[in-house]
Amino acid sequence: MKVEQTDKTSISRWKYALIFAGGTMLSRMLGLVRDILIGWFVPDFSRDTFLFAFRLPNTLRDLLGEGAVNASFVPILSECEETHGRDAMKQLVRSLFTIMFFILIVVSLVGVLLMPFVPQLLGSLSTFTQELPKSEEQLQLTVRVLQWTFPYLFWIGIAVFMMAPLFVLGDYKAPGMTPALLNIALIVSVFIPYFFPIDIIWALVIGLWLGGILQAGVLYFEAQKKLGSLGFTTDWKQQEVKKAFILLIPIIFGQAAGEINKLVDSFFSYSLSEGTVSALFYANRLIQLPLAIFGTAVSVSILPELSRYFANKEYQRIRGALQEGLLQTLFMILPAMVMLMLLGKPIVQLLFERGHFSEELTQKTANSIFIYSIGVIGFSGVKVLTQGFYAMNNTTIPVITSSFSMILNIILNFLLVRPLDYFGLVIATTISFWTNFFILFFLIGFKVGNLINKEYLLNILKYGISIFIVICIFFLVNLLFDIKNISGVIEISVYICLTGLVCSLTYLVTAWALNIKEMKQILSIINRRFNIKN
């Protein structure tokens, strides 16, 4: 009976993860269209500057939003609903929302005031890179763009906060779908200069504001529809409010390590030659596609489950859920990682190489994709393991490990950028991902028991066999093509689609033949959905 219940829980986790993944996939596909259009229509300097400016509020969004807010608020909201009921949870949401509203206002204003200091910071990095390839006029434009993009943090911060109560209520659809609104707004903004006399960089800023407002509005009204009025309140004395922010502060420090890494990488890349920001951005976007769809989906769906287990002191079930969460993530991420490594350059050629996106930029992006891919599994594994610590209200260990990986990444940046140029940034990031993963994997064993056992190692071996067969099939398929002479949209498309389809089918058939549990669970969901009887 207990085994049956565990299987049902695993399938439910798959269900929530796939719902969230579906919405995220739509958003990422639209994001891909957005990035393609920006690559084609926006000149190098304007593109680099907007992407650099967008990185700052987006980084803080990750810091105050998806990472910290969900990891600290979801367990508290879940516990409040379980213990005191829906009305108490609604009041707690109002209290937290009021406080977060004013925090986001203050952070946004401070950020705008600090932007004029950015050129000085960029200039200080020239010692470790090269002469700053930006004129004084370009740097002043950069400051103005930074000041206008930074308030996006407020709107997206509100949007991400509203995801927390929706997750607790089992609504994964709305949070998964709303990020698409930003991408739609930015897609439209690319064409504004064709109808109005405005520089394209400012058109993109308008699109950013519009997208942020739409996301915040939709999620606010969705949460209000389920919980009732969510206006401001002065009742901040609930014990859960204090507990949530006591959890939030160390989680912010824990998240800060990864976000500081992103900021440091952004500043280094913007101080390198023109096009470097774009190359790393587009490489990261393609890498983030499988990460956001699959890695984030599993980590988001597993947190409420882990929180319930901890509330009941079921440490063995926490260990089992973490093992399954890592394997589920691996099942989805591994083939995507390998295909990006093998097909990175033709994918970049097909999607981006036209207009202002040059052949040189294609090669830079493809090189970055290959190295980033090596760190994908480590990065997604960190997301799952961190949720385990957060569910147990343990924020100290993630803070320490992420801080260590941050320091390691920054040191490696300073050591590797001068001799290796942009390669140094990507290698440093990959090493820091894996370092963080292995430390967390080792330390969580002291909390819930060793995650490694014979069954776990056997599953890893099965994945290794599956992916080895996929790589062999890839090279066999490539014997049919003259890779060096493939050119044109149709030829490249046929090559990518045929190779990707054959390798994907090979992976799924191999997983089924090796009786991989995650494959069985997905087939079970399909059987239930379509009422297929064995």
PDB file of N, CA and C in Angstrom, residues 76-149:
ATOM      1  N   ILE A  76       5.995  28.081   4.224  1.00  0.00           N
ATOM      2  CA  ILE A  76       5.237  28.744   5.284  1.00  0.00           C
ATOM      3  C   ILE A  76       3.749  28.797   4.934  1.00  0.00           C
ATOM      4  N   LEU A  77       3.446  29.122   3.678  1.00  0.00           N
ATOM      5  CA  LEU A  77       2.049  29.163   3.248  1.00  0.00           C
ATOM      6  C   LEU A  77       1.416  27.777   3.294  1.00  0.00           C
ATOM      7  N   SER A  78       2.182  26.766   2.885  1.00  0.00           N
ATOM      8  CA  SER A  78       1.672  25.386   2.941  1.00  0.00           C
ATOM      9  C   SER A  78       1.370  24.978   4.382  1.00  0.00           C
ATOM     10  N   GLU A  79       2.300  25.275   5.268  1.00  0.00           N
ATOM     11  CA  GLU A  79       2.131  24.927   6.676  1.00  0.00           C
ATOM     12  C   GLU A  79       0.945  25.678   7.287  1.00  0.00           C
ATOM     13  N   CYS A  80       0.791  26.962   6.909  1.00  0.00           N
ATOM     14  CA  CYS A  80      -0.315  27.766   7.433  1.00  0.00           C
ATOM     15  C   CYS A  80      -1.660  27.200   7.002  1.00  0.00           C
ATOM     16  N   GLU A  81      -1.754  26.818   5.736  1.00  0.00           N
ATOM     17  CA  GLU A  81      -3.021  26.249   5.251  1.00  0.00           C
ATOM     18  C   GLU A  81      -3.333  24.914   5.918  1.00  0.00           C
ATOM     19  N   GLU A  82      -2.297  24.085   6.064  1.00  0.00           N
ATOM     20  CA  GLU A  82      -2.486  22.774   6.694  1.00  0.00           C
ATOM     21  C   GLU A  82      -2.915  22.922   8.157  1.00  0.00           C
ATOM     22  N   THR A  83      -2.328  23.890   8.845  1.00  0.00           N
ATOM     23  CA  THR A  83      -2.543  24.024  10.288  1.00  0.00           C
ATOM     24  C   THR A  83      -3.750  24.898  10.644  1.00  0.00           C
ATOM     25  N   HIS A  84      -3.902  26.022   9.935  1.00  0.00           N
ATOM     26  CA  HIS A  84      -4.910  27.010  10.339  1.00  0.00           C
ATOM     27  C   HIS A  84      -6.039  27.206   9.324  1.00  0.00           C
ATOM     28  N   GLY A  85      -5.889  26.631   8.119  1.00  0.00           N
ATOM     29  CA  GLY A  85      -6.966  26.754   7.146  1.00  0.00           C
ATOM     30  C   GLY A  85      -6.725  27.823   6.091  1.00  0.00           C
ATOM     31  N   ARG A  86      -7.622  27.848   5.074  1.00  0.00           N
ATOM     32  CA  ARG A  86      -7.481  28.736   3.918  1.00  0.00           C
ATOM     33  C   ARG A  86      -7.562  30.223   4.279  1.00  0.00           C
ATOM     34  N   ASP A  87      -8.478  30.597   5.188  1.00  0.00           N
ATOM     35  CA  ASP A  87      -8.626  32.011   5.545  1.00  0.00           C
ATOM     36  C   ASP A  87      -7.353  32.572   6.174  1.00  0.00           C
ATOM     37  N   ALA A  88      -6.734  31.776   7.031  1.00  0.00           N
ATOM     38  CA  ALA A  88      -5.480  32.217   7.660  1.00  0.00           C
ATOM     39  C   ALA A  88      -4.387  32.373   6.608  1.00  0.00           C
ATOM     40  N   MET A  89      -4.361  31.468   5.642  1.00  0.00           N
ATOM     41  CA  MET A  89      -3.360  31.573   4.587  1.00  0.00           C
ATOM     42  C   MET A  89      -3.592  32.837   3.755  1.00  0.00           C
ATOM     43  N   LYS A  90      -4.865  33.156   3.476  1.00  0.00           N
ATOM     44  CA  LYS A  90      -5.186  34.371   2.720  1.00  0.00           C
ATOM     45  C   LYS A  90      -4.670  35.616   3.445  1.00  0.00           C
ATOM     46  N   GLN A  91      -4.886  35.685   4.750  1.00  0.00           N
ATOM     47  CA  GLN A  91      -4.416  36.828   5.525  1.00  0.00           C
ATOM     48  C   GLN A  91      -2.891  36.905   5.505  1.00  0.00           C
ATOM     49  N   LEU A  92      -2.248  35.748   5.555  1.00  0.00           N
ATOM     50  CA  LEU A  92      -0.785  35.709   5.503  1.00  0.00           C
ATOM     51  C   LEU A  92      -0.288  36.204   4.146  1.00  0.00           C
ATOM     52  N   VAL A  93      -0.960  35.818   3.074  1.00  0.00           N
ATOM     53  CA  VAL A  93      -0.584  36.284   1.735  1.00  0.00           C
ATOM     54  C   VAL A  93      -0.686  37.809   1.654  1.00  0.00           C
ATOM     55  N   ARG A  94      -1.757  38.384   2.208  1.00  0.00           N
ATOM     56  CA  ARG A  94      -1.922  39.840   2.206  1.00  0.00           C
ATOM     57  C   ARG A  94      -0.786  40.533   2.960  1.00  0.00           C
ATOM     58  N   SER A  95      -0.416  39.976   4.090  1.00  0.00           N
ATOM     59  CA  SER A  95       0.662  40.575   4.892  1.00  0.00           C
ATOM     60  C   SER A  95       1.988  40.528   4.146  1.00  0.00           C
ATOM     61  N   LEU A  96       2.297  39.372   3.587  1.00  0.00           N
ATOM     62  CA  LEU A  96       3.555  39.210   2.859  1.00  0.00           C
ATOM     63  C   LEU A  96       3.586  40.091   1.616  1.00  0.00           C
ATOM     64  N   PHE A  97       2.445  40.164   0.923  1.00  0.00           N
ATOM     65  CA  PHE A  97       2.361  40.991  -0.285  1.00  0.00           C
ATOM     66  C   PHE A  97       2.616  42.458   0.036  1.00  0.00           C
ATOM     67  N   THR A  98       2.039  42.954   1.110  1.00  0.00           N
ATOM     68  CA  THR A  98       2.218  44.357   1.500  1.00  0.00           C
ATOM     69  C   THR A  98       3.692  44.668   1.744  1.00  0.00           C
ATOM     70  N   ILE A  99       4.347  43.798   2.490  1.00  0.00           N
ATOM     71  CA  ILE A  99       5.763  44.025   2.807  1.00  0.00           C
ATOM     72  C   ILE A  99       6.625  43.938   1.549  1.00  0.00           C
ATOM     73  N   MET A 100       6.373  42.909   0.711  1.00  0.00           N
ATOM     74  CA  MET A 100       7.164  42.740  -0.512  1.00  0.00           C
ATOM     75  C   MET A 100       6.964  43.919  -1.464  1.00  0.00           C
ATOM     76  N   PHE A 101       5.752  44.476  -1.513  1.00  0.00           N
ATOM     77  CA  PHE A 101       5.463  45.629  -2.374  1.00  0.00           C
ATOM     78  C   PHE A 101       6.415  46.784  -2.047  1.00  0.00           C
ATOM     79  N   PHE A 102       6.544  47.099  -0.768  1.00  0.00           N
ATOM     80  CA  PHE A 102       7.388  48.231  -0.376  1.00  0.00           C
ATOM     81  C   PHE A 102       8.878  47.905  -0.505  1.00  0.00           C
ATOM     82  N   ILE A 103       9.245  46.655  -0.264  1.00  0.00           N
ATOM     83  CA  ILE A 103      10.644  46.260  -0.469  1.00  0.00           C
ATOM     84  C   ILE A 103      11.036  46.448  -1.928  1.00  0.00           C
ATOM     85  N   LEU A 104      10.179  46.014  -2.839  1.00  0.00           N
ATOM     86  CA  LEU A 104      10.477  46.107  -4.266  1.00  0.00           C
ATOM     87  C   LEU A 104      10.539  47.564  -4.727  1.00  0.00           C
ATOM     88  N   ILE A 105       9.671  48.404  -4.168  1.00  0.00           N
ATOM     89  CA  ILE A 105       9.708  49.837  -4.501  1.00  0.00           C
ATOM     90  C   ILE A 105      11.061  50.428  -4.107  1.00  0.00           C
ATOM     91  N   VAL A 106      11.496  50.161  -2.892  1.00  0.00           N
ATOM     92  CA  VAL A 106      12.748  50.726  -2.379  1.00  0.00           C
ATOM     93  C   VAL A 106      13.935  50.231  -3.192  1.00  0.00           C
ATOM     94  N   VAL A 107      13.996  48.906  -3.432  1.00  0.00           N
ATOM     95  CA  VAL A 107      15.124  48.334  -4.185  1.00  0.00           C
ATOM     96  C   VAL A 107      15.179  48.916  -5.592  1.00  0.00           C
ATOM     97  N   SER A 108      14.028  49.098  -6.220  1.00  0.00           N
ATOM     98  CA  SER A 108      13.985  49.656  -7.576  1.00  0.00           C
ATOM     99  C   SER A 108      14.522  51.085  -7.600  1.00  0.00           C
ATOM    100  N   LEU A 109      14.109  51.911  -6.629  1.00  0.00           N
ATOM    101  CA  LEU A 109      14.578  53.296  -6.571  1.00  0.00           C
ATOM    102  C   LEU A 109      16.080  53.378  -6.310  1.00  0.00           C
ATOM    103  N   VAL A 110      16.564  52.549  -5.388  1.00  0.00           N
ATOM    104  CA  VAL A 110      18.004  52.535  -5.091  1.00  0.00           C
ATOM    105  C   VAL A 110      18.796  52.117  -6.326  1.00  0.00           C
ATOM    106  N   GLY A 111      18.287  51.112  -7.032  1.00  0.00           N
ATOM    107  CA  GLY A 111      18.954  50.653  -8.241  1.00  0.00           C
ATOM    108  C   GLY A 111      19.088  51.744  -9.281  1.00  0.00           C
ATOM    109  N   VAL A 112      18.030  52.512  -9.503  1.00  0.00           N
ATOM    110  CA  VAL A 112      18.065  53.618 -10.468  1.00  0.00           C
ATOM    111  C   VAL A 112      19.116  54.641 -10.072  1.00  0.00           C
ATOM    112  N   LEU A 113      19.212  54.943  -8.786  1.00  0.00           N
ATOM    113  CA  LEU A 113      20.168  55.937  -8.300  1.00  0.00           C
ATOM    114  C   LEU A 113      21.617  55.465  -8.426  1.00  0.00           C
ATOM    115  N   LEU A 114      21.838  54.157  -8.401  1.00  0.00           N
ATOM    116  CA  LEU A 114      23.199  53.626  -8.453  1.00  0.00           C
ATOM    117  C   LEU A 114      23.738  53.442  -9.874  1.00  0.00           C
ATOM    118  N   MET A 115      22.876  53.488 -10.873  1.00  0.00           N
ATOM    119  CA  MET A 115      23.298  53.195 -12.249  1.00  0.00           C
ATOM    120  C   MET A 115      24.412  54.105 -12.793  1.00  0.00           C
ATOM    121  N   PRO A 116      24.475  55.397 -12.429  1.00  0.00           N
ATOM    122  CA  PRO A 116      25.560  56.239 -12.955  1.00  0.00           C
ATOM    123  C   PRO A 116      26.965  55.768 -12.559  1.00  0.00           C
ATOM    124  N   PHE A 117      27.077  54.873 -11.582  1.00  0.00           N
ATOM    125  CA  PHE A 117      28.400  54.386 -11.171  1.00  0.00           C
ATOM    126  C   PHE A 117      28.871  53.196 -12.019  1.00  0.00           C
ATOM    127  N   VAL A 118      28.018  52.698 -12.903  1.00  0.00           N
ATOM    128  CA  VAL A 118      28.355  51.515 -13.703  1.00  0.00           C
ATOM    129  C   VAL A 118      29.574  51.745 -14.596  1.00  0.00           C
ATOM    130  N   PRO A 119      29.700  52.885 -15.319  1.00  0.00           N
ATOM    131  CA  PRO A 119      30.894  53.076 -16.162  1.00  0.00           C
ATOM    132  C   PRO A 119      32.207  52.975 -15.394  1.00  0.00           C
ATOM    133  N   GLN A 120      32.242  53.473 -14.157  1.00  0.00           N
ATOM    134  CA  GLN A 120      33.465  53.375 -13.361  1.00  0.00           C
ATOM    135  C   GLN A 120      33.806  51.914 -13.069  1.00  0.00           C
ATOM    136  N   LEU A 121      32.791  51.140 -12.767  1.00  0.00           N
ATOM    137  CA  LEU A 121      33.017  49.728 -12.489  1.00  0.00           C
ATOM    138  C   LEU A 121      33.516  48.998 -13.728  1.00  0.00           C
ATOM    139  N   LEU A 122      32.934  49.325 -14.878  1.00  0.00           N
ATOM    140  CA  LEU A 122      33.386  48.714 -16.132  1.00  0.00           C
ATOM    141  C   LEU A 122      34.839  49.089 -16.429  1.00  0.00           C
ATOM    142  N   GLY A 123      35.172  50.345 -16.169  1.00  0.00           N
ATOM    143  CA  GLY A 123      36.540  50.783 -16.426  1.00  0.00           C
ATOM    144  C   GLY A 123      37.556  50.072 -15.552  1.00  0.00           C
ATOM    145  N   SER A 124      37.175  49.756 -14.313  1.00  0.00           N
ATOM    146  CA  SER A 124      38.112  49.082 -13.411  1.00  0.00           C
ATOM    147  C   SER A 124      38.443  47.666 -13.870  1.00  0.00           C
ATOM    148  N   LEU A 125      37.574  47.064 -14.696  1.00  0.00           N
ATOM    149  CA  LEU A 125      37.828  45.691 -15.161  1.00  0.00           C
ATOM    150  C   LEU A 125      38.811  45.648 -16.324  1.00  0.00           C
ATOM    151  N   SER A 126      39.115  46.810 -16.919  1.00  0.00           N
ATOM    152  CA  SER A 126      40.010  46.822 -18.077  1.00  0.00           C
ATOM    153  C   SER A 126      41.395  46.295 -17.741  1.00  0.00           C
ATOM    154  N   THR A 127      41.763  46.361 -16.466  1.00  0.00           N
ATOM    155  CA  THR A 127      43.062  45.818 -16.029  1.00  0.00           C
ATOM    156  C   THR A 127      43.130  44.316 -16.276  1.00  0.00           C
ATOM    157  N   PHE A 128      41.985  43.644 -16.152  1.00  0.00           N
ATOM    158  CA  PHE A 128      41.958  42.180 -16.281  1.00  0.00           C
ATOM    159  C   PHE A 128      41.476  41.720 -17.650  1.00  0.00           C
ATOM    160  N   THR A 129      40.995  42.661 -18.473  1.00  0.00           N
ATOM    161  CA  THR A 129      40.509  42.258 -19.788  1.00  0.00           C
ATOM    162  C   THR A 129      41.311  42.953 -20.882  1.00  0.00           C
ATOM    163  N   GLN A 130      40.914  44.193 -21.199  1.00  0.00           N
ATOM    164  CA  GLN A 130      41.587  44.970 -22.232  1.00  0.00           C
ATOM    165  C   GLN A 130      41.056  46.392 -22.136  1.00  0.00           C
ATOM    166  N   GLU A 131      41.467  47.254 -23.103  1.00  0.00           N
ATOM    167  CA  GLU A 131      40.907  48.605 -23.136  1.00  0.00           C
ATOM    168  C   GLU A 131      39.397  48.515 -23.272  1.00  0.00           C
ATOM    169  N   LEU A 132      38.684  49.316 -22.511  1.00  0.00           N
ATOM    170  CA  LEU A 132      37.224  49.290 -22.553  1.00  0.00           C
ATOM    171  C   LEU A 132      36.751  49.740 -23.941  1.00  0.00           C
ATOM    172  N   PRO A 133      36.137  48.842 -24.735  1.00  0.00           N
ATOM    173  CA  PRO A 133      35.783  49.190 -26.119  1.00  0.00           C
ATOM    174  C   PRO A 133      34.475  49.957 -26.216  1.00  0.00           C
ATOM    175  N   LYS A 134      34.299  50.982 -25.388  1.00  0.00           N
ATOM    176  CA  LYS A 134      33.081  51.793 -25.396  1.00  0.00           C
ATOM    177  C   LYS A 134      33.481  53.257 -25.283  1.00  0.00           C
ATOM    178  N   SER A 135      32.856  54.131 -26.086  1.00  0.00           N
ATOM    179  CA  SER A 135      33.125  55.562 -26.013  1.00  0.00           C
ATOM    180  C   SER A 135      32.359  56.180 -24.846  1.00  0.00           C
ATOM    181  N   GLU A 136      32.703  57.416 -24.514  1.00  0.00           N
ATOM    182  CA  GLU A 136      32.014  58.109 -23.431  1.00  0.00           C
ATOM    183  C   GLU A 136      30.524  58.272 -23.747  1.00  0.00           C
ATOM    184  N   GLU A 137      30.221  58.563 -24.994  1.00  0.00           N
ATOM    185  CA  GLU A 137      28.820  58.720 -25.408  1.00  0.00           C
ATOM    186  C   GLU A 137      28.051  57.402 -25.253  1.00  0.00           C
ATOM    187  N   GLN A 138      28.706  56.310 -25.636  1.00  0.00           N
ATOM    188  CA  GLN A 138      28.065  55.000 -25.504  1.00  0.00           C
ATOM    189  C   GLN A 138      27.822  54.650 -24.039  1.00  0.00           C
ATOM    190  N   LEU A 139      28.777  54.987 -23.184  1.00  0.00           N
ATOM    191  CA  LEU A 139      28.622  54.690 -21.762  1.00  0.00           C
ATOM    192  C   LEU A 139      27.490  55.503 -21.138  1.00  0.00           C
ATOM    193  N   GLN A 140      27.330  56.760 -21.563  1.00  0.00           N
ATOM    194  CA  GLN A 140      26.239  57.580 -21.040  1.00  0.00           C
ATOM    195  C   GLN A 140      24.886  57.037 -21.484  1.00  0.00           C
ATOM    196  N   LEU A 141      24.823  56.560 -22.733  1.00  0.00           N
ATOM    197  CA  LEU A 141      23.593  55.928 -23.212  1.00  0.00           C
ATOM    198  C   LEU A 141      23.308  54.667 -22.399  1.00  0.00           C
ATOM    199  N   THR A 142      24.368  53.926 -22.097  1.00  0.00           N
ATOM    200  CA  THR A 142      24.220  52.716 -21.296  1.00  0.00           C
ATOM    201  C   THR A 142      23.594  53.039 -19.940  1.00  0.00           C
ATOM    202  N   VAL A 143      24.060  54.119 -19.304  1.00  0.00           N
ATOM    203  CA  VAL A 143      23.516  54.521 -17.996  1.00  0.00           C
ATOM    204  C   VAL A 143      22.029  54.833 -18.102  1.00  0.00           C
ATOM    205  N   ARG A 144      21.644  55.594 -19.140  1.00  0.00           N
ATOM    206  CA  ARG A 144      20.226  55.964 -19.288  1.00  0.00           C
ATOM    207  C   ARG A 144      19.357  54.726 -19.511  1.00  0.00           C
ATOM    208  N   VAL A 145      19.845  53.813 -20.323  1.00  0.00           N
ATOM    209  CA  VAL A 145      19.083  52.575 -20.576  1.00  0.00           C
ATOM    210  C   VAL A 145      18.967  51.754 -19.297  1.00  0.00           C
ATOM    211  N   LEU A 146      20.057  51.681 -18.537  1.00  0.00           N
ATOM    212  CA  LEU A 146      20.037  50.956 -17.264  1.00  0.00           C
ATOM    213  C   LEU A 146      19.001  51.540 -16.307  1.00  0.00           C
ATOM    214  N   GLN A 147      18.940  52.869 -16.249  1.00  0.00           N
ATOM    215  CA  GLN A 147      18.007  53.519 -15.320  1.00  0.00           C
ATOM    216  C   GLN A 147      16.547  53.280 -15.706  1.00  0.00           C
ATOM    217  N   TRP A 148      16.277  53.154 -17.001  1.00  0.00           N
ATOM    218  CA  TRP A 148      14.902  52.932 -17.432  1.00  0.00           C
ATOM    219  C   TRP A 148      14.493  51.463 -17.396  1.00  0.00           C
ATOM    220  N   THR A 149      15.440  50.566 -17.491  1.00  0.00           N
ATOM    221  CA  THR A 149      15.097  49.133 -17.444  1.00  0.00           C
ATOM    222  C   THR A 149      15.016  48.609 -16.017  1.00  0.00           C
TER     223      THR A 149
END
